[in-house]
Amino acid sequence: MGTHEEHTDDRAAALLVRDAMDRATAELPAMTDLVGPARAQGLRRRARVRAAIGGAVLAVAGLGLAGAFVLPGDGDRGATGSTGVIDVAAPPTSSGPPPPVHLEPSPGESAMADLPPAERARQENFQNQAVAVLQQLLPPSVGTVQRIDLNVRHYQGTKDGKTFRILFSVRPSEPGTAHQACREIKGTICSKATLPGGIEADAWTSPINNGNVTESRVWFRYGTSSVSLSVGPHDASNTSAPVTAQQLLDLAKSTAFLDLVKAADRDPVEKMQRTIQGG
């Protein structure tokens, strides 16, 4: 059974509809001088106007009444924001990372499949985060970025049937590990930059293999880790790395990339790099 307030609201809505229809139809031309078909047409016109006005006012009145029952924090009607309007989550914009590339380990080589399940899941999660960041920040010429299930450092980019190997490493290192400064020898082109936080980074593009293709790399220290990112050539087609040293430096300055590095420095996914004396 409805409450007294609900009946009052119904009467108010009805009066509102009637008043609006009376005002709208009062302005129509008088029909006293109309006869036959003309009079019938006028009556149909007046009825259509009244129906349209009535429907619009009922809709507005209904919204007003419904709004009175949407209260902030009403736990029985779903999660609401501070305005009392129910927040609807936006549809997902991504279907998730692409599937990993499987590589069989060489004889005597370990693979991620050999890790304990929890550690393997942790490293795979880091790889998936890295794929998302690299896909966003590397130039389109690198193509689709995928993780490789052989080692947490290994990724690849594929564009127009060409595959470019990507190595991304955040590896704990002993204090005092020498900085890998770029040296412009044998066709190497060096670039330098200061990353946020005053971090000095070196990047270079160097000829490799027979000297007819190039590889690009950036290197810097973050916290207790040595950080490197390199993109290699497509050997079969003699295509150089489709990214420059300067582009890698620009990538290294981004907040998303440095957040990923920070997470790996705090919770390493690689074993510590140790210096072998006399090696």
mmCIF file of C-alpha atoms in Angstrom:
data_model
loop_
_atom_site.group_PDB
_atom_site.id
_atom_site.type_symbol
_atom_site.label_atom_id
_atom_site.label_comp_id
_atom_site.label_asym_id
_atom_site.label_seq_id
_atom_site.Cartn_x
_atom_site.Cartn_y
_atom_site.Cartn_z
ATOM 1 C CA MET A 1 0.000 0.000 0.000
ATOM 2 C CA GLY A 2 1.369 3.471 -0.966
ATOM 3 C CA THR A 3 2.169 6.109 1.609
ATOM 4 C CA HIS A 4 0.582 9.526 1.959
ATOM 5 C CA GLU A 5 3.677 11.128 0.424
ATOM 6 C CA GLU A 6 3.414 8.907 -2.687
ATOM 7 C CA HIS A 7 -0.269 9.889 -3.250
ATOM 8 C CA THR A 8 0.673 13.555 -2.856
ATOM 9 C CA ASP A 9 3.422 13.199 -5.441
ATOM 10 C CA ASP A 10 1.004 11.485 -7.869
ATOM 11 C CA ARG A 11 -1.546 14.289 -7.564
ATOM 12 C CA ALA A 12 1.144 16.926 -8.033
ATOM 13 C CA ALA A 13 2.371 15.201 -11.186
ATOM 14 C CA ALA A 14 -1.169 14.954 -12.579
ATOM 15 C CA LEU A 15 -1.838 18.649 -11.937
ATOM 16 C CA LEU A 16 1.453 19.517 -13.599
ATOM 17 C CA VAL A 17 0.511 17.534 -16.722
ATOM 18 C CA ARG A 18 -2.975 19.033 -16.933
ATOM 19 C CA ASP A 19 -1.717 22.595 -16.492
ATOM 20 C CA ALA A 20 0.939 22.141 -19.193
ATOM 21 C CA MET A 21 -1.583 20.684 -21.665
ATOM 22 C CA ASP A 22 -4.100 23.475 -21.009
ATOM 23 C CA ARG A 23 -1.458 26.160 -21.622
ATOM 24 C CA ALA A 24 -0.242 24.489 -24.809
ATOM 25 C CA THR A 25 -3.659 23.934 -26.367
ATOM 26 C CA ALA A 26 -5.017 27.305 -25.323
ATOM 27 C CA GLU A 27 -2.638 28.927 -27.800
ATOM 28 C CA LEU A 28 -3.977 26.924 -30.749
ATOM 29 C CA PRO A 29 -6.341 28.679 -33.171
ATOM 30 C CA ALA A 30 -10.016 28.473 -32.281
ATOM 31 C CA MET A 31 -11.986 25.843 -34.220
ATOM 32 C CA THR A 32 -15.463 27.387 -34.090
ATOM 33 C CA ASP A 33 -15.265 28.359 -37.772
ATOM 34 C CA LEU A 34 -14.186 24.924 -38.908
ATOM 35 C CA VAL A 35 -16.627 22.389 -40.334
ATOM 36 C CA GLY A 36 -16.427 18.905 -41.750
ATOM 37 C CA PRO A 37 -12.936 17.552 -42.501
ATOM 38 C CA ALA A 38 -11.239 20.773 -41.429
ATOM 39 C CA ARG A 39 -12.796 20.557 -37.967
ATOM 40 C CA ALA A 40 -11.747 16.881 -37.662
ATOM 41 C CA GLN A 41 -8.181 17.764 -38.658
ATOM 42 C CA GLY A 42 -8.096 20.496 -36.025
ATOM 43 C CA LEU A 43 -9.318 18.113 -33.354
ATOM 44 C CA ARG A 44 -6.639 15.562 -34.284
ATOM 45 C CA ARG A 45 -3.968 18.282 -34.164
ATOM 46 C CA ARG A 46 -5.114 19.426 -30.723
ATOM 47 C CA ALA A 47 -5.095 15.812 -29.471
ATOM 48 C CA ARG A 48 -1.576 15.198 -30.783
ATOM 49 C CA VAL A 49 -0.244 18.317 -29.095
ATOM 50 C CA ARG A 50 -1.870 17.409 -25.788
ATOM 51 C CA ALA A 51 -0.460 13.876 -25.968
ATOM 52 C CA ALA A 52 3.069 15.064 -26.783
ATOM 53 C CA ILE A 53 3.091 17.660 -24.025
ATOM 54 C CA GLY A 54 1.653 15.219 -21.549
ATOM 55 C CA GLY A 55 4.250 12.579 -22.349
ATOM 56 C CA ALA A 56 7.131 15.007 -21.992
ATOM 57 C CA VAL A 57 5.902 16.371 -18.687
ATOM 58 C CA LEU A 58 5.262 12.887 -17.342
ATOM 59 C CA ALA A 59 8.832 11.918 -18.243
ATOM 60 C CA VAL A 60 10.244 14.962 -16.467
ATOM 61 C CA ALA A 61 8.020 14.425 -13.469
ATOM 62 C CA GLY A 62 8.973 10.747 -13.359
ATOM 63 C CA LEU A 63 12.657 11.606 -13.368
ATOM 64 C CA GLY A 64 12.134 14.067 -10.574
ATOM 65 C CA LEU A 65 10.268 11.539 -8.460
ATOM 66 C CA ALA A 66 12.779 8.792 -9.168
ATOM 67 C CA GLY A 67 15.619 11.112 -8.245
ATOM 68 C CA ALA A 68 14.071 11.666 -4.857
ATOM 69 C CA PHE A 69 14.683 7.983 -4.044
ATOM 70 C CA VAL A 70 18.343 7.830 -5.182
ATOM 71 C CA LEU A 71 20.165 8.579 -1.970
ATOM 72 C CA PRO A 72 23.935 8.721 -1.519
ATOM 73 C CA GLY A 73 25.201 5.616 0.201
ATOM 74 C CA ASP A 74 21.986 3.610 -0.312
ATOM 75 C CA GLY A 75 23.533 0.151 0.023
ATOM 76 C CA ASP A 76 20.399 -1.592 -1.276
ATOM 77 C CA ARG A 77 20.647 0.085 -4.679
ATOM 78 C CA GLY A 78 24.305 -0.426 -5.598
ATOM 79 C CA ALA A 79 27.475 1.595 -5.153
ATOM 80 C CA THR A 80 26.926 5.318 -5.517
ATOM 81 C CA GLY A 81 29.165 8.316 -5.880
ATOM 82 C CA SER A 82 29.035 11.500 -3.835
ATOM 83 C CA THR A 83 26.288 12.875 -6.097
ATOM 84 C CA GLY A 84 23.994 9.926 -5.403
ATOM 85 C CA VAL A 85 24.253 8.665 -8.999
ATOM 86 C CA ILE A 86 25.203 5.026 -9.404
ATOM 87 C CA ASP A 87 28.733 4.679 -10.795
ATOM 88 C CA VAL A 88 28.949 2.296 -13.737
ATOM 89 C CA ALA A 89 32.369 0.889 -14.542
ATOM 90 C CA ALA A 90 33.647 1.646 -18.034
ATOM 91 C CA PRO A 91 34.003 -1.348 -20.370
ATOM 92 C CA PRO A 92 37.508 -2.800 -20.626
ATOM 93 C CA THR A 93 39.667 -1.179 -23.293
ATOM 94 C CA SER A 94 42.100 -4.028 -23.723
ATOM 95 C CA SER A 95 41.805 -7.765 -24.181
ATOM 96 C CA GLY A 96 45.013 -8.345 -22.228
ATOM 97 C CA PRO A 97 48.603 -8.959 -23.289
ATOM 98 C CA PRO A 98 49.350 -11.076 -26.380
ATOM 99 C CA PRO A 99 50.302 -14.710 -25.744
ATOM 100 C CA PRO A 100 53.947 -15.417 -24.933
ATOM 101 C CA VAL A 101 56.433 -16.769 -27.437
ATOM 102 C CA HIS A 102 57.694 -20.209 -26.487
ATOM 103 C CA LEU A 103 61.376 -21.020 -26.862
ATOM 104 C CA GLU A 104 62.950 -24.318 -25.896
ATOM 105 C CA PRO A 105 66.055 -23.919 -23.726
ATOM 106 C CA SER A 106 69.410 -25.028 -25.036
ATOM 107 C CA PRO A 107 70.968 -28.130 -23.464
ATOM 108 C CA GLY A 108 71.934 -27.285 -19.894
ATOM 109 C CA GLU A 109 70.014 -23.996 -19.951
ATOM 110 C CA SER A 110 67.249 -23.374 -17.425
ATOM 111 C CA ALA A 111 63.883 -21.879 -18.358
ATOM 112 C CA MET A 112 61.022 -20.152 -16.589
ATOM 113 C CA ALA A 113 59.111 -23.430 -16.757
ATOM 114 C CA ASP A 114 61.616 -24.864 -14.266
ATOM 115 C CA LEU A 115 60.770 -22.251 -11.614
ATOM 116 C CA PRO A 116 58.500 -22.976 -8.630
ATOM 117 C CA PRO A 117 54.890 -22.141 -9.583
ATOM 118 C CA ALA A 118 54.636 -19.043 -7.371
ATOM 119 C CA GLU A 119 57.913 -17.576 -8.637
ATOM 120 C CA ARG A 120 57.044 -18.350 -12.220
ATOM 121 C CA ALA A 121 53.686 -16.586 -11.824
ATOM 122 C CA ARG A 122 55.435 -13.565 -10.277
ATOM 123 C CA GLN A 123 57.909 -13.294 -13.146
ATOM 124 C CA GLU A 124 55.204 -13.775 -15.762
ATOM 125 C CA ASN A 125 53.170 -11.001 -14.136
ATOM 126 C CA PHE A 126 56.186 -8.691 -14.329
ATOM 127 C CA GLN A 127 56.706 -9.607 -17.975
ATOM 128 C CA ASN A 128 53.088 -8.805 -18.786
ATOM 129 C CA GLN A 129 53.445 -5.395 -17.134
ATOM 130 C CA ALA A 130 56.647 -4.802 -19.089
ATOM 131 C CA VAL A 131 54.931 -5.759 -22.348
ATOM 132 C CA ALA A 132 52.209 -3.171 -21.730
ATOM 133 C CA VAL A 133 54.742 -0.419 -20.972
ATOM 134 C CA LEU A 134 57.060 -1.250 -23.865
ATOM 135 C CA GLN A 135 54.175 -1.510 -26.315
ATOM 136 C CA GLN A 136 53.030 1.949 -25.284
ATOM 137 C CA LEU A 137 56.425 3.649 -25.318
ATOM 138 C CA LEU A 138 58.444 2.016 -28.091
ATOM 139 C CA PRO A 139 57.928 3.475 -31.580
ATOM 140 C CA PRO A 140 55.390 1.735 -33.856
ATOM 141 C CA SER A 141 58.263 0.528 -36.034
ATOM 142 C CA VAL A 142 59.035 -2.119 -33.376
ATOM 143 C CA GLY A 143 55.610 -3.683 -33.938
ATOM 144 C CA THR A 144 53.735 -5.961 -31.560
ATOM 145 C CA VAL A 145 55.618 -6.621 -28.319
ATOM 146 C CA GLN A 146 55.434 -10.090 -26.749
ATOM 147 C CA ARG A 147 57.135 -11.724 -23.815
ATOM 148 C CA ILE A 148 59.244 -14.859 -24.280
ATOM 149 C CA ASP A 149 58.757 -17.658 -21.779
ATOM 150 C CA LEU A 150 62.422 -18.659 -21.696
ATOM 151 C CA ASN A 151 63.696 -15.920 -19.378
ATOM 152 C CA VAL A 152 62.221 -12.880 -17.652
ATOM 153 C CA ARG A 153 64.605 -10.601 -19.596
ATOM 154 C CA HIS A 154 63.502 -11.768 -23.045
ATOM 155 C CA TYR A 155 60.900 -10.097 -25.276
ATOM 156 C CA GLN A 156 60.424 -9.489 -28.972
ATOM 157 C CA GLY A 157 58.757 -7.069 -31.346
ATOM 158 C CA THR A 158 57.215 -8.199 -34.637
ATOM 159 C CA LYS A 159 56.474 -5.905 -37.565
ATOM 160 C CA ASP A 160 55.723 -6.870 -41.182
ATOM 161 C CA GLY A 161 56.999 -10.397 -40.623
ATOM 162 C CA LYS A 162 60.281 -9.226 -39.084
ATOM 163 C CA THR A 163 61.150 -10.075 -35.477
ATOM 164 C CA PHE A 164 63.348 -7.820 -33.359
ATOM 165 C CA ARG A 165 64.747 -9.214 -30.120
ATOM 166 C CA ILE A 166 64.256 -7.063 -27.027
ATOM 167 C CA LEU A 167 66.178 -7.471 -23.780
ATOM 168 C CA PHE A 168 64.900 -5.640 -20.706
ATOM 169 C CA SER A 169 66.856 -6.247 -17.517
ATOM 170 C CA VAL A 170 66.654 -4.785 -13.993
ATOM 171 C CA ARG A 171 69.361 -6.783 -12.274
ATOM 172 C CA PRO A 172 70.674 -6.310 -8.736
ATOM 173 C CA SER A 173 74.380 -5.566 -8.821
ATOM 174 C CA GLU A 174 77.136 -5.194 -6.286
ATOM 175 C CA PRO A 175 77.934 -1.703 -5.013
ATOM 176 C CA GLY A 176 80.534 0.069 -7.095
ATOM 177 C CA THR A 177 79.639 -1.680 -10.341
ATOM 178 C CA ALA A 178 81.229 0.372 -13.118
ATOM 179 C CA HIS A 179 78.941 2.533 -15.210
ATOM 180 C CA GLN A 180 78.649 1.295 -18.784
ATOM 181 C CA ALA A 181 79.575 4.538 -20.484
ATOM 182 C CA CYS A 182 79.155 4.706 -24.215
ATOM 183 C CA ARG A 183 82.311 5.000 -26.303
ATOM 184 C CA GLU A 184 82.065 6.228 -29.879
ATOM 185 C CA ILE A 185 84.234 3.663 -31.577
ATOM 186 C CA LYS A 186 83.705 1.484 -34.657
ATOM 187 C CA GLY A 187 80.663 3.388 -35.826
ATOM 188 C CA THR A 188 78.928 3.588 -32.440
ATOM 189 C CA ILE A 189 76.782 6.701 -31.931
ATOM 190 C CA CYS A 190 76.375 7.782 -28.301
ATOM 191 C CA SER A 191 73.667 9.806 -26.564
ATOM 192 C CA LYS A 192 73.378 10.891 -22.946
ATOM 193 C CA ALA A 193 70.547 12.201 -20.789
ATOM 194 C CA THR A 194 69.657 12.927 -17.189
ATOM 195 C CA LEU A 195 66.560 11.031 -16.109
ATOM 196 C CA PRO A 196 64.142 12.208 -13.399
ATOM 197 C CA GLY A 197 65.837 12.078 -10.015
ATOM 198 C CA GLY A 198 69.214 13.061 -11.452
ATOM 199 C CA ILE A 199 69.962 9.604 -12.876
ATOM 200 C CA GLU A 200 72.605 9.639 -15.595
ATOM 201 C CA ALA A 201 71.816 7.389 -18.543
ATOM 202 C CA ASP A 202 73.848 6.406 -21.596
ATOM 203 C CA ALA A 203 72.430 5.145 -24.859
ATOM 204 C CA TRP A 204 74.066 4.039 -28.039
ATOM 205 C CA THR A 205 73.491 2.583 -31.470
ATOM 206 C CA SER A 206 76.229 0.187 -32.513
ATOM 207 C CA PRO A 207 76.982 -1.959 -35.565
ATOM 208 C CA ILE A 208 76.912 -5.694 -34.793
ATOM 209 C CA ASN A 209 77.289 -9.021 -36.603
ATOM 210 C CA ASN A 210 79.192 -8.174 -39.776
ATOM 211 C CA GLY A 211 78.769 -4.472 -39.169
ATOM 212 C CA ASN A 212 75.922 -4.125 -41.640
ATOM 213 C CA VAL A 213 73.153 -3.886 -39.014
ATOM 214 C CA THR A 214 72.857 -1.982 -35.749
ATOM 215 C CA GLU A 215 71.555 -2.569 -32.234
ATOM 216 C CA SER A 216 70.308 0.183 -29.887
ATOM 217 C CA ARG A 217 70.715 0.127 -26.106
ATOM 218 C CA VAL A 218 70.170 2.297 -23.033
ATOM 219 C CA TRP A 219 71.856 1.673 -19.658
ATOM 220 C CA PHE A 220 71.683 3.293 -16.219
ATOM 221 C CA ARG A 221 71.777 2.473 -12.527
ATOM 222 C CA TYR A 222 68.648 2.705 -10.387
ATOM 223 C CA GLY A 223 68.839 2.041 -6.664
ATOM 224 C CA THR A 224 70.881 -1.140 -6.306
ATOM 225 C CA SER A 225 70.220 -2.373 -9.841
ATOM 226 C CA SER A 226 71.764 -2.129 -13.274
ATOM 227 C CA VAL A 227 69.069 -1.350 -15.837
ATOM 228 C CA SER A 228 69.379 -2.018 -19.549
ATOM 229 C CA LEU A 229 67.012 -2.080 -22.497
ATOM 230 C CA SER A 230 68.153 -3.097 -25.963
ATOM 231 C CA VAL A 231 66.484 -3.694 -29.307
ATOM 232 C CA GLY A 232 68.310 -5.825 -31.838
ATOM 233 C CA PRO A 233 68.163 -6.207 -35.626
ATOM 234 C CA HIS A 234 66.342 -8.726 -37.784
ATOM 235 C CA ASP A 235 69.250 -10.816 -38.912
ATOM 236 C CA ALA A 236 67.594 -12.724 -41.746
ATOM 237 C CA SER A 237 66.733 -9.569 -43.672
ATOM 238 C CA ASN A 238 69.722 -7.495 -42.517
ATOM 239 C CA THR A 239 67.325 -4.949 -40.986
ATOM 240 C CA SER A 240 68.786 -2.778 -38.221
ATOM 241 C CA ALA A 241 66.995 -2.153 -34.935
ATOM 242 C CA PRO A 242 63.974 0.051 -35.719
ATOM 243 C CA VAL A 243 64.654 2.390 -32.803
ATOM 244 C CA THR A 244 67.332 4.992 -32.139
ATOM 245 C CA ALA A 245 69.375 5.617 -29.023
ATOM 246 C CA GLN A 246 67.579 8.914 -28.496
ATOM 247 C CA GLN A 247 64.194 7.181 -28.645
ATOM 248 C CA LEU A 248 65.338 4.775 -25.929
ATOM 249 C CA LEU A 249 66.472 7.700 -23.772
ATOM 250 C CA ASP A 250 63.078 9.345 -24.201
ATOM 251 C CA LEU A 251 61.436 6.072 -23.183
ATOM 252 C CA ALA A 252 63.660 5.801 -20.100
ATOM 253 C CA LYS A 253 62.494 9.231 -18.911
ATOM 254 C CA SER A 254 58.839 8.211 -18.808
ATOM 255 C CA THR A 255 57.072 7.718 -15.498
ATOM 256 C CA ALA A 256 55.556 4.378 -16.535
ATOM 257 C CA PHE A 257 58.950 2.886 -17.392
ATOM 258 C CA LEU A 258 60.648 4.186 -14.249
ATOM 259 C CA ASP A 259 57.786 2.872 -12.101
ATOM 260 C CA LEU A 260 58.398 -0.563 -13.611
ATOM 261 C CA VAL A 261 62.125 -0.263 -12.906
ATOM 262 C CA LYS A 262 61.425 0.856 -9.345
ATOM 263 C CA ALA A 263 59.204 -2.174 -8.727
ATOM 264 C CA ALA A 264 61.867 -4.575 -10.036
ATOM 265 C CA ASP A 265 64.586 -2.865 -7.983
ATOM 266 C CA ARG A 266 62.470 -3.212 -4.837
ATOM 267 C CA ASP A 267 61.404 -6.806 -5.550
ATOM 268 C CA PRO A 268 63.984 -8.293 -7.984
ATOM 269 C CA VAL A 269 62.980 -10.775 -10.677
ATOM 270 C CA GLU A 270 66.609 -11.511 -11.600
ATOM 271 C CA LYS A 271 69.545 -12.858 -9.645
ATOM 272 C CA MET A 272 72.318 -10.512 -8.532
ATOM 273 C CA GLN A 273 75.061 -9.769 -10.991
ATOM 274 C CA ARG A 274 78.374 -10.632 -9.366
ATOM 275 C CA THR A 275 81.794 -9.493 -10.497
ATOM 276 C CA ILE A 276 84.295 -12.281 -11.044
ATOM 277 C CA GLN A 277 87.735 -11.124 -9.976
ATOM 278 C CA GLY A 278 90.283 -11.656 -12.697
ATOM 279 C CA GLY A 279 87.565 -12.883 -15.073
#
